[in-house]
Short mmCIF file of C-alpha atoms in Angstrom, two decimals:
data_model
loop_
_atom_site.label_atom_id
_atom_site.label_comp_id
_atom_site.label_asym_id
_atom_site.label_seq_id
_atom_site.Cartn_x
_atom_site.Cartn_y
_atom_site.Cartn_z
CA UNK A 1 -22.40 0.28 3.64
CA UNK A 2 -19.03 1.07 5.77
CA UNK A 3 -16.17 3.54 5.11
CA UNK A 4 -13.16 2.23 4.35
CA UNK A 5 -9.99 4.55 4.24
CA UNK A 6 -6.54 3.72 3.07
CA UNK A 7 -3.30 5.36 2.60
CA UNK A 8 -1.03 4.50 -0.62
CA UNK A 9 2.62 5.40 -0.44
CA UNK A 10 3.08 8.14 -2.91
CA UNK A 11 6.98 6.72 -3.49
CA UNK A 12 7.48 3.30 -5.27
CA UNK A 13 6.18 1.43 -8.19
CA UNK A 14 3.97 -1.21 -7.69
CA UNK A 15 5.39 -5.11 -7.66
CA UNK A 16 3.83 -8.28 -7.61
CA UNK A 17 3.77 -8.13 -3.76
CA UNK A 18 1.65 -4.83 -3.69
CA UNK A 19 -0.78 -6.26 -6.30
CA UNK A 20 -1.42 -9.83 -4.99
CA UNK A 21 -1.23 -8.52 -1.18
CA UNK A 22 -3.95 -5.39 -1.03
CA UNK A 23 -4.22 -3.78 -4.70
CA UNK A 24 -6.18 -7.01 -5.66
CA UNK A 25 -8.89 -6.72 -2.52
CA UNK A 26 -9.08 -3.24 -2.65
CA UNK A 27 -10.25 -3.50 -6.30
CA UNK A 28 -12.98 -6.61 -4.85
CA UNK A 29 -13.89 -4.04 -1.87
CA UNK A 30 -14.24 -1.00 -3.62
CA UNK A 31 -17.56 -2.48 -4.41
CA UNK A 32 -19.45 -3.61 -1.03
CA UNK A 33 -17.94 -0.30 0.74
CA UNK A 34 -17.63 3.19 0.32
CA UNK A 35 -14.03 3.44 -0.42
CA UNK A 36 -11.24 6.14 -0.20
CA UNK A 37 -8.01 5.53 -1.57
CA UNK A 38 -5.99 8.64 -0.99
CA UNK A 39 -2.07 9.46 -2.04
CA UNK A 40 -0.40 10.37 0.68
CA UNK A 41 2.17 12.90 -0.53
CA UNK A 42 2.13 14.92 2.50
CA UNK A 43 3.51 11.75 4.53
CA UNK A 44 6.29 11.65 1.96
CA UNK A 45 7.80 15.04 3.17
CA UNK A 46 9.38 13.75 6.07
CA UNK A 47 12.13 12.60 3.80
CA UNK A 48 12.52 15.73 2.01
CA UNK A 49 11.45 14.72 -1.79
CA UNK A 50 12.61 17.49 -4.82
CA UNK A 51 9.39 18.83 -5.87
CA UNK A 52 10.24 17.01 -9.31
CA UNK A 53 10.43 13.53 -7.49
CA UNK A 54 7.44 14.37 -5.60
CA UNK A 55 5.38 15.30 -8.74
CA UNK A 56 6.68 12.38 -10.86
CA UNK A 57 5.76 9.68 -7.87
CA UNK A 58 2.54 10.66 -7.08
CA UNK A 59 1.46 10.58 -10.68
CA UNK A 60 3.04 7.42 -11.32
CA UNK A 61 1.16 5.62 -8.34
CA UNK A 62 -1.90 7.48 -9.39
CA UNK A 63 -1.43 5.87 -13.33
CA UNK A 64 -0.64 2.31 -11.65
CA UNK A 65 -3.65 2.00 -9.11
CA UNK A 66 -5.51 3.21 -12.01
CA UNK A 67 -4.60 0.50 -14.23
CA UNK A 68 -4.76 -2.39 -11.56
CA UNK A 69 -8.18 -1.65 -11.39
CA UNK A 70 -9.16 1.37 -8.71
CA UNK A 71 -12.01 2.58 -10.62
CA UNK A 72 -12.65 6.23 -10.06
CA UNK A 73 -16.26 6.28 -10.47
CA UNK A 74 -17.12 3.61 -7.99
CA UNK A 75 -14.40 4.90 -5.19
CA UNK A 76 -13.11 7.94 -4.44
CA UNK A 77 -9.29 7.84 -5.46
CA UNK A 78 -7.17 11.38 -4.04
CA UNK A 79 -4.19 12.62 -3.44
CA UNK A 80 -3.67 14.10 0.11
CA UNK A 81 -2.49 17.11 -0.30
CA UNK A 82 -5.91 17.97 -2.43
CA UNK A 83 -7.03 18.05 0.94
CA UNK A 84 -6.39 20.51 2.80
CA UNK A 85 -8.72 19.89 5.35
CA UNK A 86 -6.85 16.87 6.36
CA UNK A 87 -4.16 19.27 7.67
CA UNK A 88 -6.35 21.33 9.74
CA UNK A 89 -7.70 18.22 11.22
CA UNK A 90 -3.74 16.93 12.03
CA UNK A 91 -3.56 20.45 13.02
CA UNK A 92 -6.32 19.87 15.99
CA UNK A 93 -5.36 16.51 17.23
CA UNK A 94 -1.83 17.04 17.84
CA UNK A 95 -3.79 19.65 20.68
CA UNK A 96 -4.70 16.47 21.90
CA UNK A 97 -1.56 13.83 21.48
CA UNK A 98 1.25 13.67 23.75
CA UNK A 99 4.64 13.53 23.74
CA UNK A 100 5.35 10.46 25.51
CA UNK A 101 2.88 8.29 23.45
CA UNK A 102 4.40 9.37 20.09
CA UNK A 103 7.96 8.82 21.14
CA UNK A 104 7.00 5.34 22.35
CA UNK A 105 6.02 4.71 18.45
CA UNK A 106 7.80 1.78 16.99
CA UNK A 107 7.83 3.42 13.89
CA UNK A 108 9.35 6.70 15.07
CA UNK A 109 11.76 4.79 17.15
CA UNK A 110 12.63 3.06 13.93
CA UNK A 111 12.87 6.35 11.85
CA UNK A 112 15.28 8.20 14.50
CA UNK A 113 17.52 4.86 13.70
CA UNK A 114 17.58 5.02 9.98
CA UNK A 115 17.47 8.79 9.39
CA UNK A 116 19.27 10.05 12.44
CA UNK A 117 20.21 13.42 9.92
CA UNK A 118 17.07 13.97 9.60
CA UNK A 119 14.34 13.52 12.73
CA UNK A 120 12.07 16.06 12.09
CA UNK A 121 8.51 16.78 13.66
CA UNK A 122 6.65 14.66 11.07
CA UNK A 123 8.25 11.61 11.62
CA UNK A 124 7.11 12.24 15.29
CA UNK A 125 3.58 13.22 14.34
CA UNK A 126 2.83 10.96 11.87
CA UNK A 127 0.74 8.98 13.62
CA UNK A 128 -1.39 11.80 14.33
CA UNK A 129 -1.51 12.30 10.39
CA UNK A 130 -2.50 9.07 9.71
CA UNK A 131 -5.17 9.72 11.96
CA UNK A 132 -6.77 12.34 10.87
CA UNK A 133 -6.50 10.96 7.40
CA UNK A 134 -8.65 7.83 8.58
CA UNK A 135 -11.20 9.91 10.66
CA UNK A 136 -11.83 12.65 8.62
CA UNK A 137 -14.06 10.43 6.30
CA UNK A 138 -14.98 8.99 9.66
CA UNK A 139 -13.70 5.28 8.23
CA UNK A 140 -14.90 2.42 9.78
CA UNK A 141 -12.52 -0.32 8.43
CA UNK A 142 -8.96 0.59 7.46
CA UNK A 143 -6.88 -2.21 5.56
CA UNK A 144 -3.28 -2.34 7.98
CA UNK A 145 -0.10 -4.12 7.01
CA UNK A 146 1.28 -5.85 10.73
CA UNK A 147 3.66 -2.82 10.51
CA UNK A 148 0.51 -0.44 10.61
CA UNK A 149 -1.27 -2.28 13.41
CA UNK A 150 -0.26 0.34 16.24
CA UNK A 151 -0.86 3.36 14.06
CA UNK A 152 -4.35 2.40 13.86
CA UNK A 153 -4.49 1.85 17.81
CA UNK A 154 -3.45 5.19 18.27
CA UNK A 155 -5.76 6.31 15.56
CA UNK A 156 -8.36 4.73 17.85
CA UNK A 157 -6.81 6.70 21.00
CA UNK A 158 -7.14 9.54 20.08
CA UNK A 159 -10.76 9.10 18.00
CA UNK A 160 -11.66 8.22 21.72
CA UNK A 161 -9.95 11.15 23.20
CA UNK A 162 -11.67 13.58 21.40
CA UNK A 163 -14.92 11.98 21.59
CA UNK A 164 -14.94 12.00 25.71
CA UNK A 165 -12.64 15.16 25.95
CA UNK A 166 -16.04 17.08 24.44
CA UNK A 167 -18.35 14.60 25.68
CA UNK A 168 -19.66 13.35 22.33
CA UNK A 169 -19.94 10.47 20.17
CA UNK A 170 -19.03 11.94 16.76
CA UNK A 171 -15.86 9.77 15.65
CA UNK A 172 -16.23 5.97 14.90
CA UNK A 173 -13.60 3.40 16.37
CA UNK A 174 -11.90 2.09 13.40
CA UNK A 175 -10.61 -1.49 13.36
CA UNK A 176 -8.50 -3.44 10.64
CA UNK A 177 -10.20 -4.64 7.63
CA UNK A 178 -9.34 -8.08 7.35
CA UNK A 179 -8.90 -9.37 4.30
CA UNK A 180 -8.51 -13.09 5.58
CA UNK A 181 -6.79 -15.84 3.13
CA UNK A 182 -7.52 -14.04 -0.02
CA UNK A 183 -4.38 -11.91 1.24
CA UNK A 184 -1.71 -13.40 -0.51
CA UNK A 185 2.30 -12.71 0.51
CA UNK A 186 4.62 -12.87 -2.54
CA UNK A 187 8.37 -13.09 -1.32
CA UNK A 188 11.34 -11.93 -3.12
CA UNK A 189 13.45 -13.35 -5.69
CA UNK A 190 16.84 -13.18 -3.42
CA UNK A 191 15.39 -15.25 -1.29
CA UNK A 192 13.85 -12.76 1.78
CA UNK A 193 10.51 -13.42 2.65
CA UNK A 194 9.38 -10.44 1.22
CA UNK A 195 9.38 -8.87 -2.34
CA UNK A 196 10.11 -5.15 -2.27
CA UNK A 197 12.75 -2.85 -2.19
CA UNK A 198 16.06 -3.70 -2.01
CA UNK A 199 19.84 -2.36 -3.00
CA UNK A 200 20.56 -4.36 -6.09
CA UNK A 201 16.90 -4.17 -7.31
CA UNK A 202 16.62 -7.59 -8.36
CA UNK A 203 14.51 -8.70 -5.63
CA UNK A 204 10.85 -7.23 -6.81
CA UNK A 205 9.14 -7.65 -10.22
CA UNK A 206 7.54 -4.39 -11.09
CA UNK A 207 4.08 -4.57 -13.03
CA UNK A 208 5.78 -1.91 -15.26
CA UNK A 209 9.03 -3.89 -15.81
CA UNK A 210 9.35 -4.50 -19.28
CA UNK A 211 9.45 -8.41 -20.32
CA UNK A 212 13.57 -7.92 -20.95
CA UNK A 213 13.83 -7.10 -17.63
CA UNK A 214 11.50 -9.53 -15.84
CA UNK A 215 13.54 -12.69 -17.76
CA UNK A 216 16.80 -11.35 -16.19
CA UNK A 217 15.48 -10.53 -12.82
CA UNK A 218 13.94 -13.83 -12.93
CA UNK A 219 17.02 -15.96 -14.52
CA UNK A 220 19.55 -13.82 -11.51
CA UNK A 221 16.95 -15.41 -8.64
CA UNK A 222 18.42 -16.95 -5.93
CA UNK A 223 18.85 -20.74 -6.17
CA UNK A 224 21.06 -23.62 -4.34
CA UNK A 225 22.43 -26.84 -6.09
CA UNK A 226 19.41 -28.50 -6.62
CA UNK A 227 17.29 -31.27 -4.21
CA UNK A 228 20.02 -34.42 -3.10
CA UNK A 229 17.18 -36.48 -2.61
CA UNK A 230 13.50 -37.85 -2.76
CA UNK A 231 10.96 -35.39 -2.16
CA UNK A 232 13.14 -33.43 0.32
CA UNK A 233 12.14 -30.24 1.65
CA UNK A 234 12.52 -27.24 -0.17
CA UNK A 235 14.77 -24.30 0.71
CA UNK A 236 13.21 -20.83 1.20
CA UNK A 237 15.11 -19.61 -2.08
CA UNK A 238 13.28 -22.61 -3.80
CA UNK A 239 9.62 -22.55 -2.11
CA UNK A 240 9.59 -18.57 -2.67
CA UNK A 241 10.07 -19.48 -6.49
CA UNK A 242 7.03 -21.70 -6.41
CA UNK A 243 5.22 -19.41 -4.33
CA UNK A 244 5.24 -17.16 -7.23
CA UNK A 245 4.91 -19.65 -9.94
CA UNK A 246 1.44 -20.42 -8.01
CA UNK A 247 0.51 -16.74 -8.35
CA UNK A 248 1.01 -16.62 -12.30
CA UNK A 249 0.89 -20.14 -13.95
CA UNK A 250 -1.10 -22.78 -14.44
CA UNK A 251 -2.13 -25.63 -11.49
CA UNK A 252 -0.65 -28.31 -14.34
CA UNK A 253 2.37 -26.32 -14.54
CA UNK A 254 3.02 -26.17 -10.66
CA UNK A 255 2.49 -29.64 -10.50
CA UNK A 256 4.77 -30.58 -13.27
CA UNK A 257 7.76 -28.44 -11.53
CA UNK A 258 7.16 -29.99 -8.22
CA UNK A 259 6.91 -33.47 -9.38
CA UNK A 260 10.99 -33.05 -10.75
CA UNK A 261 12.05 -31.33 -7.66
CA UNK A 262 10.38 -34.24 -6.38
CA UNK A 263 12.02 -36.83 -8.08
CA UNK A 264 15.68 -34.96 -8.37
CA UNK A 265 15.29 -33.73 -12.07
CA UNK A 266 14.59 -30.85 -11.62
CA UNK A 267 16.87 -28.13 -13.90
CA UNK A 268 16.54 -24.83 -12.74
CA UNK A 269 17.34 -22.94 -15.48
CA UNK A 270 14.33 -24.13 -17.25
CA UNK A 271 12.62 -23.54 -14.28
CA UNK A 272 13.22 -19.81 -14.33
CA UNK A 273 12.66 -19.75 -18.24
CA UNK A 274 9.13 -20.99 -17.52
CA UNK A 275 8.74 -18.76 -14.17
CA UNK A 276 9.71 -16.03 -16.14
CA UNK A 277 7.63 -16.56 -19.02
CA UNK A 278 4.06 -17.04 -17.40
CA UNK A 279 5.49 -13.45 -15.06
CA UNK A 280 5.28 -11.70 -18.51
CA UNK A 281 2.36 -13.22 -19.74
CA UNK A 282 0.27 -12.02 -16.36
CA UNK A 283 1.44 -9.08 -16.25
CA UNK A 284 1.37 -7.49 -19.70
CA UNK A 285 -2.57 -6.77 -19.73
CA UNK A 286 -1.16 -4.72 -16.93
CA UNK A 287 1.80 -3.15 -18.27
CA UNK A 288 0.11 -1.82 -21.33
CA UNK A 289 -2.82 -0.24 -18.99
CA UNK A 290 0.03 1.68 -17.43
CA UNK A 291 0.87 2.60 -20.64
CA UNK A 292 -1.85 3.74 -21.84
CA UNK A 293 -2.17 5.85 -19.08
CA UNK A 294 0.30 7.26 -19.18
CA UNK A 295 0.22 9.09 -22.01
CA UNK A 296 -3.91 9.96 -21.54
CA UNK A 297 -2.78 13.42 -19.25
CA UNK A 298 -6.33 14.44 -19.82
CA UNK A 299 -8.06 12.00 -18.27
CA UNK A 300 -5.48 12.09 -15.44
CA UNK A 301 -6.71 15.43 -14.60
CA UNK A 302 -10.14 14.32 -14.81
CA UNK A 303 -9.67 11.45 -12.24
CA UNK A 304 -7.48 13.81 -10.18
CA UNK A 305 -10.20 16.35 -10.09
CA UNK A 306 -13.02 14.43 -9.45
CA UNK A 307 -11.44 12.32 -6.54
CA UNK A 308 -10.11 15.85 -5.13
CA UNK A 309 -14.18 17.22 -5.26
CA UNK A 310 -15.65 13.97 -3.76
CA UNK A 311 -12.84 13.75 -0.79
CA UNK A 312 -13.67 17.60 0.40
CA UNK A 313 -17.27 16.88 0.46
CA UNK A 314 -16.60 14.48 2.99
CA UNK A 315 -13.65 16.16 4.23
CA UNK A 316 -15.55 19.86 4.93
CA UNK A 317 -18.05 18.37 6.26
CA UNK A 318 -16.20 16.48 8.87
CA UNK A 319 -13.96 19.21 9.94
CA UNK A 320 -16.91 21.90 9.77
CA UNK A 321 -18.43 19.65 12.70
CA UNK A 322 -14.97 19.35 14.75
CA UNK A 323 -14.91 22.83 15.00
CA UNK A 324 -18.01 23.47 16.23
CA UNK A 325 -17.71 20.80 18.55
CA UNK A 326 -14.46 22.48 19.95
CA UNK A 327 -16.21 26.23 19.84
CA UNK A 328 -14.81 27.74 17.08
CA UNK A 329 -17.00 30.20 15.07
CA UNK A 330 -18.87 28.13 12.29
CA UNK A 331 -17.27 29.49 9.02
#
């Protein structure tokens, strides 16, 4: 059975396009690996957070991973900082990261542009973090967004580094877990290519919005006039409508929408209704999990705790070995 390791951003609910593109396979992997799923609140300092907003974040992503499926008993589900061996390990491979490779980062170089009050040492060394959060479990397989892809090469550098720097073969190479076609992309209602984040808000549907909400996020989606003739081809706008449709309602219903668009008849106000109405329906069993949840504090601690005992088994272990590779003492 292989490790897999991944990271979940400890800021942000979770949206459609978080749930159909990795929450969905991490919940089918969790089973044929040996998973860890950690919080990564530490990562989230490089933007200062108020220790309120950091508190309130990491428990809502914990309550939300929770109730689209990450089952605690099978895989081990932490948050970072309950780690603190992960920061002695970041500690001991920035000995061993340079300068010029971190500053060549096209995340940092894209960090420095949108936070230029604020370029602090993490955003430099965060590669390095998300290194030692992947090898400290000594993870085979780590799931990677395209954004991702050269944080796990450098995760590999310097996994490679260390292992011919001491002359041993104690940390495994990584690579991406692919998840192949059953990774599904859900774009955004104003019409990007992506659902997420975005100023006005209305571009992501959350799996805690309530069904009020969806309907008007839903009925506000971008549109143009309608198709001018025979089965022309669809604007973006329009085809990321469907795409979504395809994710939440029926093959017959698809089908039925694309035959008017089709044929010219289409009206898109009852096309939202529908759209709208099959979003609620899929996602309720899902918003009243998070509900439930929510208000269960005891058996938030409980996960909390146990993921935070099963992550420094693995954790002490690994970093116990690192130092007396390097020729420290052995605690």
């Amino acid at each position: 059975m292989e490790t897999v390791v991944s990271g979940i951003r400890s800021t942000g609910k979770l949206h459609l396009g978080n749930y159909f593109g990795a929450v969905k396979n991490f919940v089918k992997m969790q089973h044929d690996n040996n998973c860890y799923f950690f919080i990564a609140d530490y990562h989230s300092l490089t933007t200062h957070p108020k220790p309120e907003d950091l508190q309130r974040n990491v428990r809502q992503v914990l309550v939300e991973y929770l109730a689209a499926g990450i089952d605690p008993e099978v895989s081990t589900l932490y948050i970072q900082s309950d780690l603190p061996e992960v920061a002695e390990l970041y500690l001991l491979l920035n000995m061993n990261a340079y300068v010029g490779e971190l500053e060549r980062s096209t995340s940092f170089k894209d960090k420095i542009r949108e936070q230029k009050d604020n370029v602090n040492a993490g955003l430099l060394t965060y590669p390095v973090l998300m290194a030692a959060d992947i090898i400290i479990h000594k993870a085979h397989k780590v799931p990677v967004g395209k954004d991702q892809e050269q944080h796990l090469e450098m995760t590999r550098t310097f996994s490679n580094r260390f292992n011919r720097m001491y002359e041993v073969e104690f940390f495994p190479e990584p690579v991406a877990y692919n998840f192949g076609e059953s990774l599904i992309k859900i774009p955004g209602l104003d019409g990007s290519m992506k659902m997420g984040k975005s100023e006005s808000g209305n571009n992501a549907i959350y799996l805690s919005d309530s069904p009020e909400i969806i309907s008007k996020k839903v009925m506000r989606a971008v549109t143009d006039a309608g198709p001018t003739e025979m089965n022309q081809k669809m604007p973006q706008e329009i085809e990321n409508l469907f795409v979504i449709m395809k994710s939440v309602s029926s093959n017959d219903m698809v089908e039925h929408f694309q035959n008017l668009y089709n044929r010219c008849e289409i009206r898109y106000g009852d096309f939202k209704k529908q759209l709208a109405e099959d979003v609620i329906k899929f996602t309720e069993p899902l918003r009243e999990k998070i509900l439930e949840l929510s208000a269960d504090d005891t058996y938030l601690k409980k996960v909390v705790k146990m993921g935070a005992e099963k992550a420094r088994e693995s954790g002490r272990k690994t970093v116990s070995e690192v130092r007396e590779i390097i020729g420290f003492n052995p605690r």
